[in-house]
Amino acid sequence: MHTAFFLLLGASVARFLLRHPAEPRTPWIIALGITLALLYVIGPALGATTTAAPTPRRLLWLGLVVAVWVVLVVLAPSFAWCAVPLFYTALRTLPPRAAVVLVALLTVFVVAAQLKLSRTTGEPFDPNLLLAPPAVAALATAVFVHMERQARAQRALIDDLIRTRRELAATERRAGTLAERQRLSMEIHDTLAQHLSSQQMLLQAADRTWDTDPATARAHVRTATDITARGLAEARRLVHDLAPPELAGGAGLSDALRALDAGPGIEVRFHLEGTPVPVPDRTESALLRIAQGALANVREHAGARTAALTLSFLGDQVVLDIADDGHGFPGAGAADPARGNRGHGLPAMRARVRQLGGTLTIESTAGEGTVLSASIPLEPTP
């Protein structure tokens, strides 16, 4: 439709220059034609090619386009056929009823211009001049309305598919969580709980025979000690199984953070500051999960192009900073975790850091991105 507009506008200018090369109005026709082309070009920058609710800027733009076109048609009626693309522009910019009224007015003006041109050239009356413009306007309006209905139906279908996919993903996550809980409960019941039960029985037996049969009591204690060692090994195995897979196989926190990705269109950069020191497994796991959650927020909410992960070792603490260049969000630094935090991601991050005695701070300015900083002490807090 944009191409059609410029072709019709260019053809109208060329036709006028060929038939009226040296008239006093010729410079005005050329100037108004260039003005109309420039006004039409800036339309997309004002959102004029969308069907969103009209804004004062878009209404002013449409008014200027129509006004310049009307002046052109008054000076040179051959510009009347540029109205066809303007029909679509009006239908996309205005509410339906107002758009139909404007299209009807433009059509009446086109008919009047064509009849004037016919009288000027001395041609006999042609019924097509009276019937063709309304037919074209009606066809253009019907096509646009049909396309908009199809687009709305398609958008509704896409929304339903996205909602269904999210519900399915949530159901799968819940099912996975329940299955993992059941697996852990069975593991604990079959290993740790049995070990603790055996230890209790052996220690009770040792207590009963401590005075009468010290040798047997000591044997019971030694057996309980062996069972305790096996139970400790089993507990460590369970903890290892629960650790993030990115940290499995001896991979360090720096390597795991460097390998993170925020999705297509977002560049993730990793920086390491300070001298790395051994970090407890719980701290590594918490920082990795915080980084993953922060990058997920960047991908889903920030509209950012880049994100930077900075891991700093500051002697008695380790600090992870996640910064993005997105649009930010209000209330990011609210003291109350329930305020300004959308969803469950930020509260979960705060809980992870709080369990390790650390702090989580968030700084965000509208249009300037967000910086999330998690600081965790390396020495156990009292």
XYZ file of C-alpha atoms in Angstrom:
382
model
C 0.000 0.000 0.000
C 2.906 2.368 0.714
C 4.370 1.538 -2.708
C 1.016 2.192 -4.355
C 0.774 5.580 -2.665
C 4.170 6.751 -3.908
C 3.540 5.362 -7.404
C 0.204 7.216 -7.627
C 1.733 10.388 -6.206
C 4.672 10.242 -8.622
C 2.382 9.513 -11.580
C 0.153 12.444 -10.650
C 3.128 14.820 -10.432
C 4.522 13.562 -13.741
C 1.110 13.918 -15.442
C 0.746 17.481 -14.204
C 4.258 18.476 -15.313
C 3.709 16.982 -18.755
C 0.396 18.778 -19.300
C 1.119 22.015 -17.387
C 4.877 22.557 -17.500
C 5.024 26.343 -17.113
C 1.950 27.374 -15.124
C 2.271 29.616 -12.038
C 0.860 26.853 -9.825
C 3.520 24.333 -10.926
C 6.022 25.188 -8.133
C 3.207 24.895 -5.602
C 2.232 21.491 -6.972
C 5.837 20.249 -6.730
C 6.265 21.661 -3.199
C 2.973 20.205 -1.981
C 3.799 16.834 -3.582
C 7.156 16.703 -1.761
C 5.465 17.794 1.484
C 2.836 15.077 1.161
C 5.533 12.454 0.486
C 7.546 13.572 3.536
C 4.455 13.579 5.759
C 3.575 10.087 4.583
C 7.125 8.864 5.284
C 7.114 10.018 8.926
C 3.829 8.205 9.573
C 5.430 4.894 10.715
C 7.611 6.795 13.199
C 4.413 8.045 14.857
C 2.862 4.578 14.899
C 0.439 5.479 12.130
C 0.785 2.050 10.523
C -0.602 0.264 13.571
C -4.191 -0.267 14.657
C -3.589 0.838 18.250
C -5.714 3.550 19.875
C -5.140 6.898 18.094
C -2.943 9.444 19.865
C -3.037 13.237 19.412
C 0.184 13.074 17.366
C -1.253 10.464 15.020
C -4.498 12.442 14.613
C -2.525 15.614 13.879
C -0.413 13.733 11.334
C -3.491 12.326 9.585
C -5.088 15.756 9.528
C -1.992 17.279 7.893
C -1.810 14.491 5.292
C -5.471 14.897 4.370
C -5.218 18.704 4.318
C -2.183 18.720 1.995
C -3.840 16.166 -0.259
C -7.069 18.237 -0.409
C -5.100 21.343 -1.445
C -3.290 19.299 -4.111
C -6.578 17.982 -5.497
C -8.050 21.496 -5.584
C -5.039 22.696 -7.584
C -4.741 19.532 -9.712
C -7.692 17.093 -9.688
C -5.504 14.285 -11.075
C -4.126 13.795 -7.556
C -7.528 12.440 -6.487
C -6.533 8.783 -6.971
C -3.940 9.095 -4.190
C -6.991 8.790 -1.943
C -7.033 4.990 -2.278
C -3.959 4.442 -0.024
C -5.269 7.211 2.238
C -8.407 5.122 2.761
C -6.289 2.429 4.424
C -4.341 5.036 6.380
C -7.580 6.450 7.779
C -8.936 2.973 8.565
C -5.739 2.071 10.463
C -5.501 5.375 12.338
C -9.071 6.185 13.388
C -11.767 4.215 15.230
C -14.009 2.277 12.799
C -16.946 4.708 12.690
C -14.787 7.806 12.378
C -12.676 6.083 9.713
C -15.750 5.186 7.630
C -16.978 8.794 7.843
C -13.585 10.101 6.705
C -13.452 7.560 3.848
C -16.931 8.668 2.733
C -15.866 12.339 2.776
C -12.707 11.562 0.828
C -14.774 9.620 -1.695
C -17.180 12.530 -2.183
C -14.226 14.833 -2.678
C -12.690 12.443 -5.244
C -15.968 12.311 -7.203
C -16.203 16.101 -7.192
C -12.583 16.415 -8.350
C -13.061 13.935 -11.182
C -16.221 15.668 -12.366
C -14.419 19.014 -12.253
C -11.539 17.591 -14.273
C -14.002 16.176 -16.814
C -15.697 19.551 -17.252
C -12.339 21.313 -17.523
C -11.165 19.044 -20.346
C -14.518 19.265 -22.103
C -15.140 15.550 -22.055
C -18.758 14.238 -22.030
C -20.254 13.012 -18.768
C -18.906 9.591 -17.799
C -20.966 7.575 -15.264
C -17.785 5.831 -14.149
C -16.582 9.095 -12.648
C -19.619 9.008 -10.354
C -19.706 5.281 -9.608
C -16.093 4.106 -9.648
C -14.756 6.042 -6.617
C -17.520 4.824 -4.242
C -17.037 1.271 -5.527
C -13.277 1.435 -4.933
C -13.808 2.958 -1.490
C -16.338 0.278 -0.543
C -14.021 -2.481 -1.779
C -11.034 -1.051 0.091
C -13.044 -0.731 3.298
C -14.449 -4.263 2.991
C -10.990 -5.747 2.378
C -9.530 -3.877 5.339
C -12.357 -4.900 7.694
C -11.999 -8.530 6.577
C -8.221 -8.475 7.126
C -8.632 -6.905 10.566
C -11.132 -9.573 11.596
C -8.744 -12.288 10.445
C -5.864 -10.601 12.277
C -7.895 -10.376 15.506
C -8.876 -14.034 15.234
C -5.259 -14.986 14.594
C -4.048 -12.934 17.566
C -6.666 -14.554 19.792
C -5.573 -17.996 18.590
C -1.918 -17.177 19.249
C -2.785 -15.885 22.735
C -4.695 -19.106 23.449
C -1.762 -21.199 22.253
C 0.708 -19.237 24.387
C -1.554 -19.479 27.435
C -2.047 -23.220 26.867
C 1.687 -23.728 26.487
C 2.354 -21.846 29.724
C -0.291 -23.853 31.556
C 1.174 -27.076 30.182
C 4.672 -26.017 31.222
C 3.407 -25.139 34.714
C 1.646 -28.507 34.950
C 4.798 -30.308 33.874
C 6.841 -28.369 36.421
C 4.383 -29.255 39.179
C 4.403 -32.896 38.105
C 8.201 -32.869 38.019
C 8.342 -31.252 41.446
C 5.965 -33.831 42.917
C 7.906 -36.674 41.308
C 11.176 -35.319 42.676
C 9.674 -34.922 46.147
C 8.413 -38.484 46.024
C 11.822 -39.714 44.873
C 13.598 -37.828 47.653
C 11.154 -39.052 50.273
C 11.738 -42.632 49.156
C 15.511 -42.098 49.119
C 15.469 -40.605 52.607
C 13.163 -43.320 53.923
C 15.226 -46.146 52.427
C 18.639 -44.747 53.429
C 18.905 -42.010 56.026
C 15.795 -42.950 57.987
C 16.850 -46.634 58.134
C 20.366 -45.657 59.219
C 19.041 -43.400 61.957
C 16.656 -46.116 63.136
C 19.497 -48.655 63.281
C 21.710 -46.223 65.160
C 18.968 -45.599 67.687
C 18.452 -49.303 68.293
C 22.189 -49.992 68.640
C 22.753 -47.085 70.993
C 19.782 -48.127 73.119
C 21.148 -51.674 73.249
C 24.594 -50.334 74.185
C 23.055 -48.252 76.964
C 21.282 -51.303 78.420
C 24.430 -53.467 78.425
C 27.012 -50.804 79.217
C 27.415 -51.850 82.864
C 26.805 -55.595 82.587
C 28.584 -56.306 79.275
C 30.915 -53.473 78.296
C 32.430 -55.394 75.375
C 29.057 -55.918 73.744
C 28.111 -52.296 74.386
C 31.309 -51.086 72.709
C 30.589 -53.373 69.751
C 27.156 -51.827 69.453
C 28.692 -48.320 69.522
C 31.263 -49.276 66.866
C 28.513 -50.679 64.660
C 26.465 -47.510 65.166
C 29.531 -45.459 64.203
C 29.907 -47.425 60.973
C 26.234 -46.918 60.179
C 26.657 -43.205 60.899
C 29.524 -43.023 58.408
C 27.428 -44.733 55.738
C 24.514 -42.416 56.466
C 26.785 -39.373 56.154
C 28.092 -40.635 52.818
C 24.521 -41.198 51.651
C 23.503 -37.685 52.753
C 26.412 -36.210 50.820
C 25.381 -38.207 47.753
C 21.844 -36.812 47.995
C 23.167 -33.263 48.346
C 25.429 -33.819 45.338
C 22.500 -35.067 43.295
C 20.540 -31.910 44.160
C 23.359 -29.588 43.092
C 22.967 -27.744 39.761
C 24.195 -29.866 36.842
C 26.281 -26.901 35.654
C 28.490 -27.376 38.725
C 28.784 -31.143 38.300
C 32.014 -32.781 37.274
C 34.184 -30.328 39.176
C 33.163 -27.293 37.114
C 33.791 -24.061 38.976
C 31.363 -21.215 39.547
C 33.209 -18.951 37.097
C 32.959 -21.506 34.281
C 29.272 -22.117 35.003
C 28.494 -18.374 34.952
C 30.527 -17.849 31.781
C 28.447 -20.507 30.003
C 25.072 -18.932 30.832
C 22.866 -17.640 28.035
C 19.919 -15.220 28.106
C 18.393 -16.289 24.815
C 18.501 -14.991 21.235
C 19.153 -11.304 20.715
C 20.771 -10.772 24.141
C 24.554 -10.698 24.518
C 25.788 -11.957 27.887
C 29.239 -10.888 29.066
C 31.098 -12.325 32.050
C 33.749 -10.549 34.138
C 35.851 -11.939 36.972
C 37.355 -9.566 39.515
C 39.711 -10.412 42.349
C 41.520 -13.633 43.149
C 39.186 -16.659 43.185
C 39.049 -18.589 46.452
C 37.210 -21.800 47.374
C 33.481 -21.175 47.726
C 31.146 -23.504 49.668
C 28.899 -25.672 47.525
C 25.748 -24.025 48.883
C 27.058 -20.577 48.002
C 28.046 -21.661 44.481
C 24.648 -23.225 43.922
C 22.802 -20.149 45.245
C 24.794 -17.680 43.112
C 24.314 -19.788 39.991
C 20.565 -20.040 40.582
C 20.375 -16.277 41.189
C 22.214 -15.606 37.927
C 19.908 -17.960 36.030
C 16.807 -16.307 37.524
C 18.098 -12.807 36.808
C 18.856 -13.654 33.170
C 15.395 -15.174 32.840
C 13.925 -11.864 34.046
C 16.112 -9.982 31.567
C 14.871 -12.199 28.752
C 11.173 -11.997 29.672
C 10.748 -8.481 31.044
C 13.703 -6.151 30.461
C 13.749 -5.790 26.679
C 17.532 -5.584 26.915
C 20.214 -6.130 24.300
C 23.126 -6.893 26.631
C 23.578 -8.294 30.133
C 26.788 -8.330 32.170
C 27.655 -10.830 34.910
C 30.434 -9.763 37.279
C 31.778 -12.174 39.931
C 33.936 -10.374 42.493
C 36.000 -11.911 45.286
C 36.403 -9.239 47.957
C 38.304 -11.041 50.670
C 35.620 -11.961 53.167
C 32.729 -12.028 50.710
C 31.807 -12.944 47.162
C 29.608 -10.599 45.127
C 27.647 -11.337 41.959
C 26.364 -8.377 39.924
C 23.905 -8.780 37.017
C 23.385 -5.613 34.967
C 21.274 -5.084 31.850
C 20.514 -2.185 29.513
C 16.746 -2.780 29.441
C 13.901 -0.426 30.275
C 14.004 -1.123 34.033
C 10.981 -1.322 36.281
C 9.573 0.833 39.111
C 9.762 -0.206 42.751
C 12.840 -2.376 42.201
C 14.491 -1.260 45.407
C 11.413 -1.559 47.640
C 12.275 -2.644 51.111
C 9.270 -4.865 51.233
C 9.906 -7.885 49.016
C 6.205 -8.035 48.283
C 6.301 -4.582 46.730
C 7.796 -3.936 43.339
C 8.650 -7.595 42.798
C 6.757 -9.205 39.984
C 6.307 -12.937 40.198
C 8.276 -15.251 42.460
C 11.767 -14.800 41.034
C 13.001 -11.924 43.196
C 11.524 -13.233 46.471
C 13.206 -16.593 45.784
C 16.531 -14.824 45.204
C 16.155 -12.868 48.450
C 15.377 -16.077 50.331
C 18.463 -17.844 48.926
C 20.748 -14.978 49.877
C 19.167 -14.527 53.303
C 19.686 -18.211 54.148
C 23.419 -17.732 53.577
C 23.600 -14.543 55.623
C 24.001 -12.279 52.603
C 22.179 -9.331 51.086
C 20.431 -8.709 47.774
C 20.122 -5.187 46.367
C 18.384 -4.019 43.194
C 18.807 -0.678 41.465
C 16.662 0.243 38.484
C 15.880 3.423 36.606
C 13.233 3.652 33.916
C 14.942 3.505 30.540
C 18.410 2.890 32.012
C 18.317 -0.800 32.909
C 18.597 -2.748 36.139
C 21.496 -3.845 38.357
C 20.998 -6.776 40.732
C 23.751 -7.435 43.302
C 24.006 -10.491 45.547
C 26.641 -10.363 48.309
C 27.351 -13.477 50.384
C 29.986 -13.732 53.150
C 32.604 -16.434 52.741
C 32.911 -16.944 56.485
C 29.898 -18.531 58.239
C 27.787 -15.989 60.051
C 27.264 -16.552 63.783
